[in-house]
Coordinates of C-alpha atoms in Angstrom, one line a residue:
X1084 CA 0.0 -0.2 -0.1
X1085 CA 1.5 3.3 -1.0
X1086 CA 2.3 6.0 1.7
X1087 CA 0.3 9.4 1.9
X1088 CA 1.7 12.2 3.7
X1089 CA 0.4 14.8 6.1
X1090 CA -1.9 13.6 9.0
X1091 CA -5.9 13.5 10.1
X1092 CA -8.4 11.6 12.2
X1093 CA -11.1 9.1 11.0
X1094 CA -12.1 6.9 13.9
X1095 CA -15.5 5.2 13.8
X1096 CA -18.4 7.5 14.3
X1097 CA -21.0 6.2 17.3
X1098 CA -23.9 8.1 15.8
X1099 CA -23.5 10.4 18.3
X1100 CA -27.5 10.2 20.0
X1101 CA -27.1 12.2 22.6
X1102 CA -28.8 15.6 23.3
X1103 CA -26.6 19.0 23.4
X1104 CA -26.6 18.7 27.7
X1105 CA -25.2 15.3 27.7
X1106 CA -22.3 15.0 29.9
X1107 CA -19.2 16.7 29.6
X1108 CA -17.0 13.3 29.4
X1109 CA -17.7 13.2 25.4
X1110 CA -15.7 14.4 22.8
X1111 CA -13.1 12.0 21.0
X1112 CA -12.0 12.7 17.4
X1113 CA -15.2 11.2 15.9
X1114 CA -17.7 12.2 18.6
X1115 CA -17.9 8.8 20.3
X1116 CA -19.0 9.1 24.0
X1117 CA -16.3 8.3 26.1
X1118 CA -16.0 6.8 30.1
X1119 CA -12.5 7.8 31.6
X1120 CA -10.9 8.1 28.5
X1121 CA -12.2 4.9 27.0
X1122 CA -14.9 4.6 24.5
X1123 CA -18.4 3.2 25.8
X1124 CA -19.7 0.1 24.1
X1125 CA -23.3 1.2 22.9
X1126 CA -26.0 -0.5 21.1
X1127 CA -25.8 0.8 17.6
X1128 CA -28.2 2.9 16.0
X1129 CA -31.5 2.0 14.2
X1130 CA -30.8 1.2 10.7
X1131 CA -32.1 3.9 8.0
X1132 CA -34.2 2.2 5.1
X1133 CA -32.3 0.4 2.6
X1134 CA -29.4 0.0 5.0
X1135 CA -28.1 -3.2 6.0
X1136 CA -25.5 -4.0 9.1
X1137 CA -24.1 -7.4 9.7
X1138 CA -23.6 -9.2 13.2
X1139 CA -20.2 -8.4 15.2
X1140 CA -18.5 -10.2 18.0
X1141 CA -18.1 -8.0 21.0
X1142 CA -14.5 -9.1 21.4
X1143 CA -11.9 -6.7 20.8
X1144 CA -8.0 -7.0 20.3
X1145 CA -6.7 -6.7 23.9
X1146 CA -3.9 -4.2 22.6
X1147 CA -2.7 -1.5 25.4
X1148 CA -0.7 1.7 24.9
X1149 CA 3.1 1.6 23.6
X1150 CA 2.3 -1.7 21.6
X1151 CA 4.1 -1.3 18.1
X1152 CA 2.4 -2.9 14.9
X1153 CA 4.8 -3.7 11.9
X1154 CA 7.7 -2.3 14.3
X1155 CA 6.9 1.3 13.2
X1156 CA 3.2 2.1 14.5
X1157 CA 3.2 2.9 18.2
X1158 CA -0.2 3.2 19.7
X1159 CA -1.0 5.7 22.2
X1160 CA -4.5 6.0 23.1
X1161 CA -7.6 4.4 22.5
X1162 CA -10.3 6.5 21.4
X1163 CA -13.2 4.2 20.4
X1164 CA -14.2 0.5 21.2
X1165 CA -16.9 -0.8 19.9
X1166 CA -18.2 -3.9 17.8
X1167 CA -15.3 -5.8 17.9
X1168 CA -12.9 -3.5 16.9
X1169 CA -11.0 -0.7 18.2
X1170 CA -9.8 2.7 16.9
X1171 CA -6.4 4.2 18.0
X1172 CA -4.4 7.4 17.8
X1173 CA -0.7 6.5 17.0
X1174 CA 2.9 7.4 16.2
X1175 CA 4.7 6.5 13.2
X1176 CA 8.3 6.2 14.1
X1177 CA 9.3 6.1 10.9
X1178 CA 8.2 9.1 9.5
X1179 CA 7.5 10.8 13.0
X1180 CA 4.0 11.6 12.5
X1181 CA 0.9 11.1 14.0
X1182 CA -1.5 8.8 12.5
X1183 CA -5.1 6.8 13.3
X1184 CA -5.3 3.1 13.5
X1185 CA -8.0 1.0 13.4
X1186 CA -7.8 -2.5 14.6
X1187 CA -9.7 -5.8 14.6
X1188 CA -8.9 -9.7 14.8
X1189 CA -8.7 -11.1 11.5
X1190 CA -10.9 -14.0 12.2
X1191 CA -13.4 -11.1 12.7
X1192 CA -16.6 -11.4 10.0
X1193 CA -15.9 -7.8 8.7
X1194 CA -12.2 -8.3 8.8
X1195 CA -12.0 -9.1 4.6
X1196 CA -14.6 -6.3 3.7
X1197 CA -12.5 -3.8 5.7
X1198 CA -9.3 -4.4 4.0
X1199 CA -11.0 -4.1 0.7
X1200 CA -12.6 -0.9 1.7
X1201 CA -9.6 0.5 3.2
X1202 CA -7.5 -0.6 -0.3
X1203 CA -10.1 1.0 -2.5
X1204 CA -10.5 4.2 -0.8
X1205 CA -6.3 4.6 -0.8
X1206 CA -6.9 4.0 -4.5
X1207 CA -8.8 7.1 -4.8
X1208 CA -5.8 9.6 -3.9
X1209 CA -8.4 12.4 -3.7
X1210 CA -7.1 14.7 -1.2
X1211 CA -10.6 15.8 -0.4
X1212 CA -10.7 12.8 1.7
X1213 CA -8.7 11.7 4.9
X1214 CA -6.0 9.6 3.2
X1215 CA -5.5 5.4 4.0
X1216 CA -2.2 5.1 4.1
X1217 CA -1.9 1.2 5.0
X1218 CA -4.1 -1.8 5.1
X1219 CA -2.6 -5.1 6.5
X1220 CA -2.9 -8.4 7.9
X1221 CA -0.7 -9.5 10.3
X1222 CA -0.2 -11.8 13.3
X1223 CA -3.6 -12.5 13.3
X1224 CA -4.6 -8.6 13.4
X1225 CA -5.9 -6.6 10.5
X1226 CA -5.5 -2.9 10.9
X1227 CA -5.8 0.1 8.7
X1228 CA -3.8 3.2 9.2
X1229 CA -4.7 6.4 8.2
X1230 CA -4.3 10.5 8.4
X1231 CA -4.5 12.1 11.6
X1232 CA -5.3 15.9 11.2
X1233 CA -4.2 17.8 14.4
X1234 CA -5.3 21.1 13.1
X1235 CA -8.9 20.0 12.2
X1236 CA -12.3 21.2 13.7
X1237 CA -15.2 18.7 13.5
X1238 CA -18.5 19.6 12.2
X1239 CA -19.9 18.5 15.5
X1240 CA -17.8 21.2 17.4
X1241 CA -18.9 23.9 14.8
X1242 CA -22.3 23.1 15.3
X1243 CA -22.1 23.2 18.9
X1244 CA -21.0 26.9 18.8
X1245 CA -24.1 27.8 16.7
X1246 CA -25.5 27.6 13.0
X1247 CA -23.1 28.5 10.2
X1248 CA -22.8 31.4 8.2
X1249 CA -24.7 31.3 4.6
X1250 CA -21.5 31.4 3.1
X1251 CA -19.8 28.7 5.1
X1252 CA -22.7 26.5 4.7
X1253 CA -22.5 27.0 0.9
X1254 CA -18.8 26.2 0.9
X1255 CA -19.8 22.7 3.2
X1256 CA -22.5 21.5 0.6
X1257 CA -20.3 22.6 -2.4
X1258 CA -17.2 20.9 -1.4
X1259 CA -18.9 17.7 0.0
X1260 CA -21.1 17.4 -2.7
X1261 CA -18.3 17.5 -5.3
X1262 CA -16.1 15.1 -3.5
X1263 CA -18.6 12.4 -3.1
X1264 CA -19.8 12.8 -6.7
X1265 CA -15.8 12.0 -7.5
X1266 CA -15.9 8.9 -5.3
X1267 CA -19.4 7.8 -6.7
X1268 CA -18.3 8.1 -10.2
X1269 CA -14.9 5.5 -8.9
X1270 CA -17.7 3.2 -7.5
X1271 CA -17.0 4.2 -3.8
X1272 CA -19.6 5.5 -1.3
X1273 CA -19.7 6.4 2.2
X1274 CA -23.0 5.4 4.2
X1275 CA -21.8 7.2 7.3
X1276 CA -22.0 10.8 6.2
X1277 CA -22.4 12.2 10.0
X1278 CA -21.1 15.5 11.4
X1279 CA -18.2 13.8 13.1
X1280 CA -17.0 12.7 9.8
X1281 CA -16.6 16.2 8.0
X1282 CA -13.6 18.1 9.1
X1283 CA -12.9 21.6 8.8
X1284 CA -9.1 22.3 8.4
X1285 CA -7.5 25.7 9.4
X1286 CA -7.4 26.8 5.8
X1287 CA -11.0 26.6 5.4
X1288 CA -11.1 23.6 3.5
X1289 CA -13.3 20.2 4.1
X1290 CA -12.3 17.1 4.3
X1291 CA -14.1 13.6 4.7
X1292 CA -12.9 10.9 6.7
X1293 CA -13.8 7.2 6.6
X1294 CA -14.7 7.0 3.0
X1295 CA -16.0 3.2 2.5
X1296 CA -14.1 2.1 5.5
X1297 CA -16.6 3.4 8.4
X1298 CA -19.2 1.5 6.9
X1299 CA -17.1 -1.3 6.7
X1300 CA -16.7 -1.6 10.1
X1301 CA -20.0 -1.5 11.1
X1302 CA -21.0 -3.6 8.5
X1303 CA -23.5 -1.1 6.7
X1304 CA -24.6 -1.6 3.3
X1305 CA -27.4 0.1 1.3
X1306 CA -29.3 -0.8 -2.0
X1307 CA -29.0 2.6 -3.0
X1308 CA -25.8 4.0 -1.9
X1309 CA -26.1 7.1 -4.3
X1310 CA -29.5 8.3 -2.4
X1311 CA -28.4 7.2 0.9
X1312 CA -25.0 9.8 0.6
X1313 CA -27.1 12.3 -0.8
X1314 CA -29.8 12.4 2.2
X1315 CA -26.8 12.7 4.5
X1316 CA -25.1 15.6 2.8
X1317 CA -28.8 17.1 2.8
X1318 CA -29.0 16.4 6.5
X1319 CA -25.8 18.0 7.3
X1320 CA -26.8 21.3 5.4
X1321 CA -30.0 21.2 7.2
X1322 CA -28.2 21.1 10.7
X1323 CA -25.5 23.5 9.3
X1324 CA -28.7 26.2 8.6
X1325 CA -31.0 25.4 11.8
X1326 CA -28.7 23.8 14.4
X1327 CA -31.1 21.1 14.3
X1328 CA -31.0 17.5 13.2
X1329 CA -34.0 16.9 10.6
X1330 CA -35.5 14.1 12.2
X1331 CA -37.4 13.7 15.5
X1332 CA -34.8 11.7 17.5
X1333 CA -31.8 14.0 18.8
X1334 CA -28.4 13.2 17.3
X1335 CA -24.7 14.0 17.2
X1336 CA -25.2 17.0 20.0
X1337 CA -28.3 18.1 18.2
X1338 CA -31.8 18.1 19.1
X1339 CA -34.4 16.6 16.9
X1340 CA -37.2 18.4 15.3
X1341 CA -40.7 18.9 17.2
X1342 CA -42.4 15.5 17.2
X1343 CA -45.6 14.7 15.0
X1344 CA -44.5 17.6 12.4
X1345 CA -42.5 16.0 9.9
X1346 CA -39.7 17.3 8.1
X1347 CA -40.4 21.3 7.9
X1348 CA -38.3 23.5 5.8
X1349 CA -35.2 25.1 7.7
X1350 CA -36.7 28.9 7.4
X1351 CA -39.6 27.2 9.6
X1352 CA -37.4 26.5 12.2
X1353 CA -35.0 29.2 12.6
X1354 CA -35.6 32.8 11.4
X1355 CA -33.1 34.3 8.5
X1356 CA -32.3 31.1 7.0
X1357 CA -31.1 31.6 3.6
X1358 CA -33.6 30.5 1.4
X1359 CA -31.8 28.9 -1.4
X1360 CA -29.9 26.9 0.7
X1361 CA -32.9 25.7 2.7
X1362 CA -34.5 24.8 -0.5
X1363 CA -31.6 22.6 -1.2
X1364 CA -31.7 20.6 1.8
X1365 CA -34.9 20.0 1.2
X1366 CA -34.2 18.8 -2.1
X1367 CA -31.4 16.2 -1.1
X1368 CA -33.7 14.9 2.0
X1369 CA -36.2 12.3 1.7
X1370 CA -39.0 14.3 2.8
X1371 CA -42.2 12.7 1.4
X1372 CA -42.9 15.0 -0.9
X1373 CA -42.2 18.2 1.1
X1374 CA -40.3 19.8 -1.8
X1375 CA -39.1 23.2 -1.8
X1376 CA -41.8 25.9 -2.6
X1377 CA -40.7 26.1 -6.2
X1378 CA -41.5 22.7 -7.0
X1379 CA -37.8 21.7 -8.0
X1380 CA -37.1 18.1 -8.7
X1381 CA -35.6 16.2 -5.7
X1382 CA -31.3 15.8 -5.8
X1383 CA -30.9 11.8 -5.5
X1384 CA -27.3 11.4 -6.2
X1385 CA -24.3 13.6 -5.3
X1386 CA -23.6 14.8 -8.8
X1387 CA -27.0 16.5 -9.0
X1388 CA -26.9 18.2 -5.7
X1389 CA -23.4 19.4 -6.7
X1390 CA -24.8 20.6 -10.0
X1391 CA -27.5 22.0 -8.0
X1392 CA -25.1 24.0 -5.9
X1393 CA -23.2 25.2 -8.7
X1394 CA -26.3 26.6 -10.5
X1395 CA -27.2 28.6 -7.3
X1396 CA -25.8 32.4 -7.3
X1397 CA -22.7 32.6 -5.6
X1398 CA -22.9 33.9 -2.0
X1399 CA -20.2 36.4 -0.8
X1400 CA -18.4 36.0 2.3
X1401 CA -19.8 38.5 5.4
X1402 CA -18.4 41.9 5.6
X1403 CA -15.9 42.2 8.1
X1404 CA -17.2 44.1 11.3
X1405 CA -16.0 47.5 11.5
X1406 CA -15.4 48.7 14.7
X1407 CA -15.3 52.5 14.9
X1408 CA -12.0 54.4 16.1
X1409 CA -12.3 55.5 20.2
X1410 CA -13.2 59.5 20.7
X1411 CA -10.8 61.9 19.9
X1412 CA -9.4 63.0 23.2
X1413 CA -7.6 66.7 23.8
X1414 CA -4.4 66.5 25.6
X1415 CA -4.3 68.8 29.0
X1416 CA -1.9 71.1 26.6
X1417 CA -4.5 71.5 23.9
X1418 CA -7.5 71.6 26.4
X1419 CA -5.5 75.0 27.9
X1420 CA -4.6 73.6 31.4
X1421 CA -1.0 73.0 30.9
X1422 CA 1.0 74.1 33.8
X1423 CA -2.0 75.5 35.4
X1424 CA -2.6 74.4 39.1
X1425 CA -5.3 71.8 39.3
X1426 CA -8.4 73.6 41.1
X1427 CA -9.3 72.8 44.8
X1428 CA -12.4 70.5 45.3
X1429 CA -15.5 72.0 45.7
X1430 CA -14.6 75.2 43.4
X1431 CA -15.4 75.7 39.9
X1432 CA -13.3 76.8 37.7
X1433 CA -14.1 79.3 35.1
X1434 CA -11.9 79.4 31.8
X1435 CA -11.1 83.0 30.1
X1436 CA -11.3 83.0 26.6
X1437 CA -8.5 85.8 25.4
X1438 CA -10.1 87.2 22.2
X1439 CA -7.9 87.3 19.3
X1440 CA -5.9 90.7 18.4
X1441 CA -7.6 92.8 15.9
X1442 CA -6.8 93.1 12.6
X1443 CA -4.0 95.7 11.0
X1444 CA -6.0 98.8 11.2
X1445 CA -3.5 101.4 11.9
X1446 CA -1.7 103.4 9.4
X1447 CA 1.4 101.7 9.6
X1448 CA -0.8 98.4 8.9
X1449 CA -2.9 99.3 5.9
X1450 CA 0.9 100.4 3.8
X1451 CA 2.0 96.5 5.0
X1452 CA -1.0 95.0 3.6
X1453 CA -0.6 97.1 0.3
X1454 CA 2.9 96.2 0.0
X1455 CA 2.6 92.4 0.6
X1456 CA -0.5 92.5 -2.1
X1457 CA 1.8 94.2 -4.7
X1458 CA 4.7 91.4 -3.8
X1459 CA 2.3 88.8 -4.9
X1460 CA 0.6 90.3 -8.0
X1461 CA 4.6 90.7 -9.1
X1462 CA 5.2 87.7 -8.7
X1463 CA 2.2 86.0 -10.3
X1464 CA 3.1 87.9 -13.4
X1465 CA 6.3 86.8 -13.6
X1466 CA 5.4 83.2 -13.3
X1467 CA 2.4 83.3 -15.9
X1468 CA 5.3 85.3 -18.0
X1469 CA 7.5 82.5 -17.8
X1470 CA 4.9 79.8 -18.1
X1471 CA 3.9 81.2 -21.9
X1472 CA 7.5 81.3 -22.6
X1473 CA 8.1 77.7 -21.6
X1474 CA 4.9 76.7 -23.8
X1475 CA 6.0 79.0 -26.6
X1476 CA 9.6 77.3 -26.8
X1477 CA 7.7 73.9 -26.7
X1478 CA 5.5 74.7 -29.7
X1479 CA 8.7 75.8 -31.6
X1480 CA 10.2 72.3 -30.8
X1481 CA 7.1 70.6 -32.1
X1482 CA 6.6 72.5 -35.4
X1483 CA 10.5 72.0 -35.9
X1484 CA 10.0 68.0 -35.8
X1485 CA 6.9 67.7 -37.9
X1486 CA 4.4 67.9 -35.1
X1487 CA 5.3 64.4 -34.4
X1488 CA 6.2 64.6 -30.6
X1489 CA 4.0 65.3 -27.8
X1490 CA 4.1 66.9 -24.9
X1491 CA 4.2 65.0 -21.7
X1492 CA 1.4 66.3 -19.0
X1493 CA 2.3 68.3 -16.3
X1494 CA 0.2 67.2 -13.6
X1495 CA -0.8 64.6 -11.9
X1496 CA 1.2 61.1 -10.7
X1497 CA 2.5 59.1 -13.4
X1498 CA 0.7 55.6 -13.9
X1499 CA 2.0 52.8 -11.6
X1500 CA 3.9 50.2 -13.8
X1501 CA 3.8 46.5 -12.2
X1502 CA 6.8 44.5 -13.0
X1503 CA 6.6 40.8 -12.9
X1504 CA 8.3 39.1 -9.9
X1505 CA 8.8 35.4 -8.9
X1506 CA 5.8 34.6 -6.7
X1507 CA 6.0 32.4 -3.7
X1508 CA 4.7 28.8 -3.8
X1509 CA 2.8 28.0 -0.9
X1510 CA 2.6 24.1 -1.8
X1511 CA 2.9 21.5 -4.2
X1512 CA 1.3 18.1 -4.6
X1513 CA 1.4 14.7 -7.1
X1514 CA -1.3 14.8 -10.3
X1515 CA -2.7 11.6 -10.7
X1516 CA -5.0 8.9 -9.3
X1517 CA -1.8 6.7 -8.5
X1518 CA 0.2 9.6 -6.6
X1519 CA 4.0 8.9 -7.4
X1520 CA 6.9 9.8 -5.0
X1521 CA 4.7 12.1 -3.3
X1522 CA 6.8 12.4 -0.4
X1523 CA 9.7 14.3 -2.6
X1524 CA 7.4 16.8 -4.3
X1525 CA 8.5 19.4 -2.4
X1526 CA 11.7 19.3 -4.1
X1527 CA 10.3 20.7 -7.1
X1528 CA 9.3 23.9 -5.5
X1529 CA 12.1 24.2 -2.9
X1530 CA 14.4 26.2 -4.8
X1531 CA 17.3 23.8 -5.7
X1532 CA 17.9 22.6 -8.8
X1533 CA 20.2 19.8 -7.8
X1534 CA 17.2 17.6 -6.8
X1535 CA 13.8 17.1 -7.7
X1536 CA 10.8 15.0 -7.8
X1537 CA 11.2 11.9 -10.1
X1538 CA 9.0 9.5 -11.1
X1539 CA 9.5 5.5 -10.9
X1540 CA 10.9 3.5 -14.1
X1541 CA 8.3 2.3 -16.2
X1542 CA 8.6 -0.4 -18.8
X1543 CA 7.4 -1.2 -22.1
X1544 CA 6.0 2.2 -23.0
X1545 CA 6.8 5.8 -22.5
X1546 CA 3.2 6.8 -21.2
X1547 CA 3.7 5.5 -17.7
X1548 CA 4.2 1.6 -19.1
X1549 CA 0.7 2.0 -20.1
X1550 CA -0.8 1.4 -17.0
X1551 CA -4.4 2.2 -16.2
X1552 CA -3.8 3.6 -12.7
X1553 CA -2.1 6.3 -15.0
X1554 CA -4.4 7.1 -17.8
X1555 CA -4.7 10.6 -16.8
X1556 CA -0.7 10.8 -16.9
X1557 CA 1.0 12.6 -13.8
X1558 CA 2.9 16.1 -13.1
X1559 CA 2.9 18.3 -10.1
X1560 CA 0.5 20.9 -8.8
X1561 CA 1.6 24.2 -7.8
X1562 CA -0.4 25.6 -5.1
X1563 CA 0.2 29.6 -4.9
X1564 CA -1.6 30.4 -1.6
X1565 CA -3.8 32.6 -3.2
X1566 CA -5.1 33.9 -6.5
X1567 CA -2.6 35.5 -8.5
X1568 CA -1.8 37.2 -12.2
X1569 CA 0.7 35.0 -13.7
X1570 CA 3.0 35.7 -16.6
X1571 CA 5.4 33.0 -16.8
X1572 CA 6.2 29.4 -15.9
X1573 CA 9.3 27.8 -15.9
X1574 CA 9.9 24.2 -15.3
X1575 CA 13.5 22.7 -15.1
X1576 CA 12.9 19.2 -16.2
X1577 CA 14.6 15.7 -15.0
X1578 CA 15.6 14.8 -18.7
X1579 CA 14.5 16.2 -22.2
X1580 CA 11.9 14.5 -23.9
X1581 CA 8.9 14.6 -21.9
X1582 CA 5.6 15.1 -23.4
X1583 CA 4.1 18.0 -21.2
X1584 CA 1.9 21.0 -21.4
X1585 CA 0.8 23.7 -18.4
X1586 CA -2.7 24.0 -17.3
X1587 CA -4.4 26.6 -14.9
X1588 CA -7.1 26.2 -12.7
X1589 CA -10.1 28.7 -12.4
X1590 CA -9.6 31.5 -10.1
X1591 CA -12.6 30.3 -7.7
X1592 CA -11.3 26.5 -8.1
X1593 CA -11.3 25.3 -4.4
X1594 CA -8.9 22.4 -4.5
X1595 CA -8.6 20.7 -8.0
X1596 CA -7.4 17.1 -8.5
X1597 CA -8.8 15.9 -11.6
X1598 CA -7.6 17.2 -15.2
X1599 CA -11.3 18.7 -15.9
X1600 CA -10.6 20.8 -12.7
X1601 CA -7.8 22.7 -15.1
X1602 CA -9.5 23.7 -18.1
X1603 CA -7.1 26.7 -18.9
X1604 CA -4.4 25.2 -21.4
X1605 CA -1.3 27.9 -21.2
X1606 CA 0.7 25.4 -23.2
X1607 CA -0.6 22.7 -25.8
X1608 CA 0.8 19.6 -25.4
X1609 CA 4.6 19.3 -26.1
X1610 CA 7.9 17.5 -26.3
X1611 CA 9.7 19.4 -24.0
X1612 CA 13.6 20.3 -23.8
X1613 CA 15.5 19.9 -20.5
X1614 CA 13.5 23.4 -19.8
X1615 CA 9.8 23.8 -20.1
X1616 CA 9.0 27.4 -20.3
X1617 CA 5.6 29.2 -20.8
X1618 CA 5.3 32.8 -21.1
X1619 CA 1.9 34.6 -21.4
X1620 CA 0.8 37.6 -23.5
X1621 CA -2.0 38.5 -21.0
X1622 CA -1.6 37.6 -17.1
X1623 CA -3.9 34.7 -16.1
X1624 CA -5.6 34.7 -12.8
X1625 CA -5.2 31.4 -10.9
X1626 CA -4.1 30.1 -8.0
X1627 CA -3.3 26.4 -8.9
X1628 CA -1.1 25.5 -12.2
X1629 CA -0.4 22.1 -13.1
X1630 CA 2.6 20.7 -15.2
X1631 CA 0.9 18.0 -16.7
X1632 CA 3.0 15.1 -18.1
X1633 CA 1.7 12.5 -20.2
X1634 CA 5.0 10.5 -21.7
X1635 CA 8.3 10.2 -20.2
X1636 CA 12.1 10.0 -22.0
X1637 CA 13.8 7.0 -22.0
X1638 CA 16.5 6.3 -19.9
X1639 CA 18.5 2.9 -19.6
X1640 CA 16.2 1.0 -21.5
X1641 CA 13.1 2.3 -19.4
X1642 CA 11.2 5.2 -19.0
X1643 CA 11.6 7.8 -16.3
X1644 CA 11.1 11.5 -15.8
X1645 CA 10.4 14.0 -13.1
X1646 CA 10.7 17.9 -12.4
X1647 CA 13.8 19.4 -10.9
X1648 CA 12.4 23.1 -10.0
X1649 CA 9.3 25.2 -10.9
X1650 CA 9.4 28.9 -10.9
X1651 CA 6.2 31.0 -11.1
X1652 CA 6.1 34.2 -12.3
X1653 CA 3.8 37.3 -11.8
X1654 CA 2.4 40.7 -11.1
X1655 CA 3.0 42.0 -7.6
X1656 CA 2.0 45.6 -6.8

């Protein structure tokens, strides 16, 4: 199993069926109720329509903190113990990073399905999902290793503080629906999309944990997986708008809807709900005909829901709050009390206002005023004469040159000229369904041309050995951190002879990963020399650039390629 970098949580969500006032000993990484630091075994929540669960033994592998798996993963803290499996926070001692681990006995009835789900999820390689790093059967144990994101916040915790702003709710449903649509196109479903499965990173991106794995751990299947995931996204959006769970039972720390009323629109639960988002939530939920007011068709797949979100008018983020500056306070000197002794208590002080001196009314004053006026008139006349003489000289010079020269403007500031400068690269990632040597991708943007990102060796064909995992090719995605005006990209290639091109994502693209997410072709596919250089006639506004490689150069009877360094130029104020 290929290793994947960074970190995040993905433990089995217990359903969170406690009301908001439940006890303080709650919050593990996935919302499972804990007692004295260990997860409490609880009955599994009732099944939804179309979902099926398989029975599981109660025995869980008896392991302890400090136990090491594969001489590499050291268990630190058990965060879930349920249905015959346990979930741990652990440390990858080889890469020195935190990871999460699911453990269950090899003879567990769900062990085969958990391994298959983990390996399928790992092959997706979509950064919008928490990545599976390893899936192993060893010493009568089956364990799945996944990312652990210590800086991410669960949607459960966000909703505990109140409903989301309309812009934030829009970002949630947009990113989650697009990610799940991509997963279903690859034949993967989640079936456990709860508030505990949604993480918001410090950069504002939403990531989904437990794709396929959470359902396999619990033995959940569905006859209509796309409808199940779409309804779950609708429930997440409903809860984000109202801070209420859209069913009668309390769940995930949220109060349910009033009993015997059925599913009512979000704007009837809470005032001020964004109307378009509320209608979208109703279209995604299974609501027995309680469709939106405009009678739009229901959304039954994540793909349909993502298209409905894209068709909505874009919701702007809230304006930053303006704080009025404090009222200006006069100093004691400005108030006229500088150097005065303080007044005795009980006595009032009357400030004497001294009138300004009268204007010059004497004979000498009138003479002085006339003299100053005469000097001003003389100076004005001399200035006008010099200006006229200068204009006449310019006119003569223009006529001598055939009138081809133009006089530069004499007033105002010159236009501000912006010169291209090298842009700072915020991050880089490997493009493609099967990411090649992703741990070395930072070498392609570190400013050092002596080492870079290099692919594996491929045999037979220059197009990555004609393997189906590399049908879209490979390459490096460059993240500039924010939208910039790009004028040039220069890539120092590992060898001459790559077939490559440069593409750009739309300015508002949140986290592009597929080739269709980079619609702007800055260059056509071409066979490169040692350097691939792109100069643009007009600046392109984008945050993400892709150096896309479709064929590799030959090296010693095999095919291998890569990028030593990428430099991006752009207009900077």
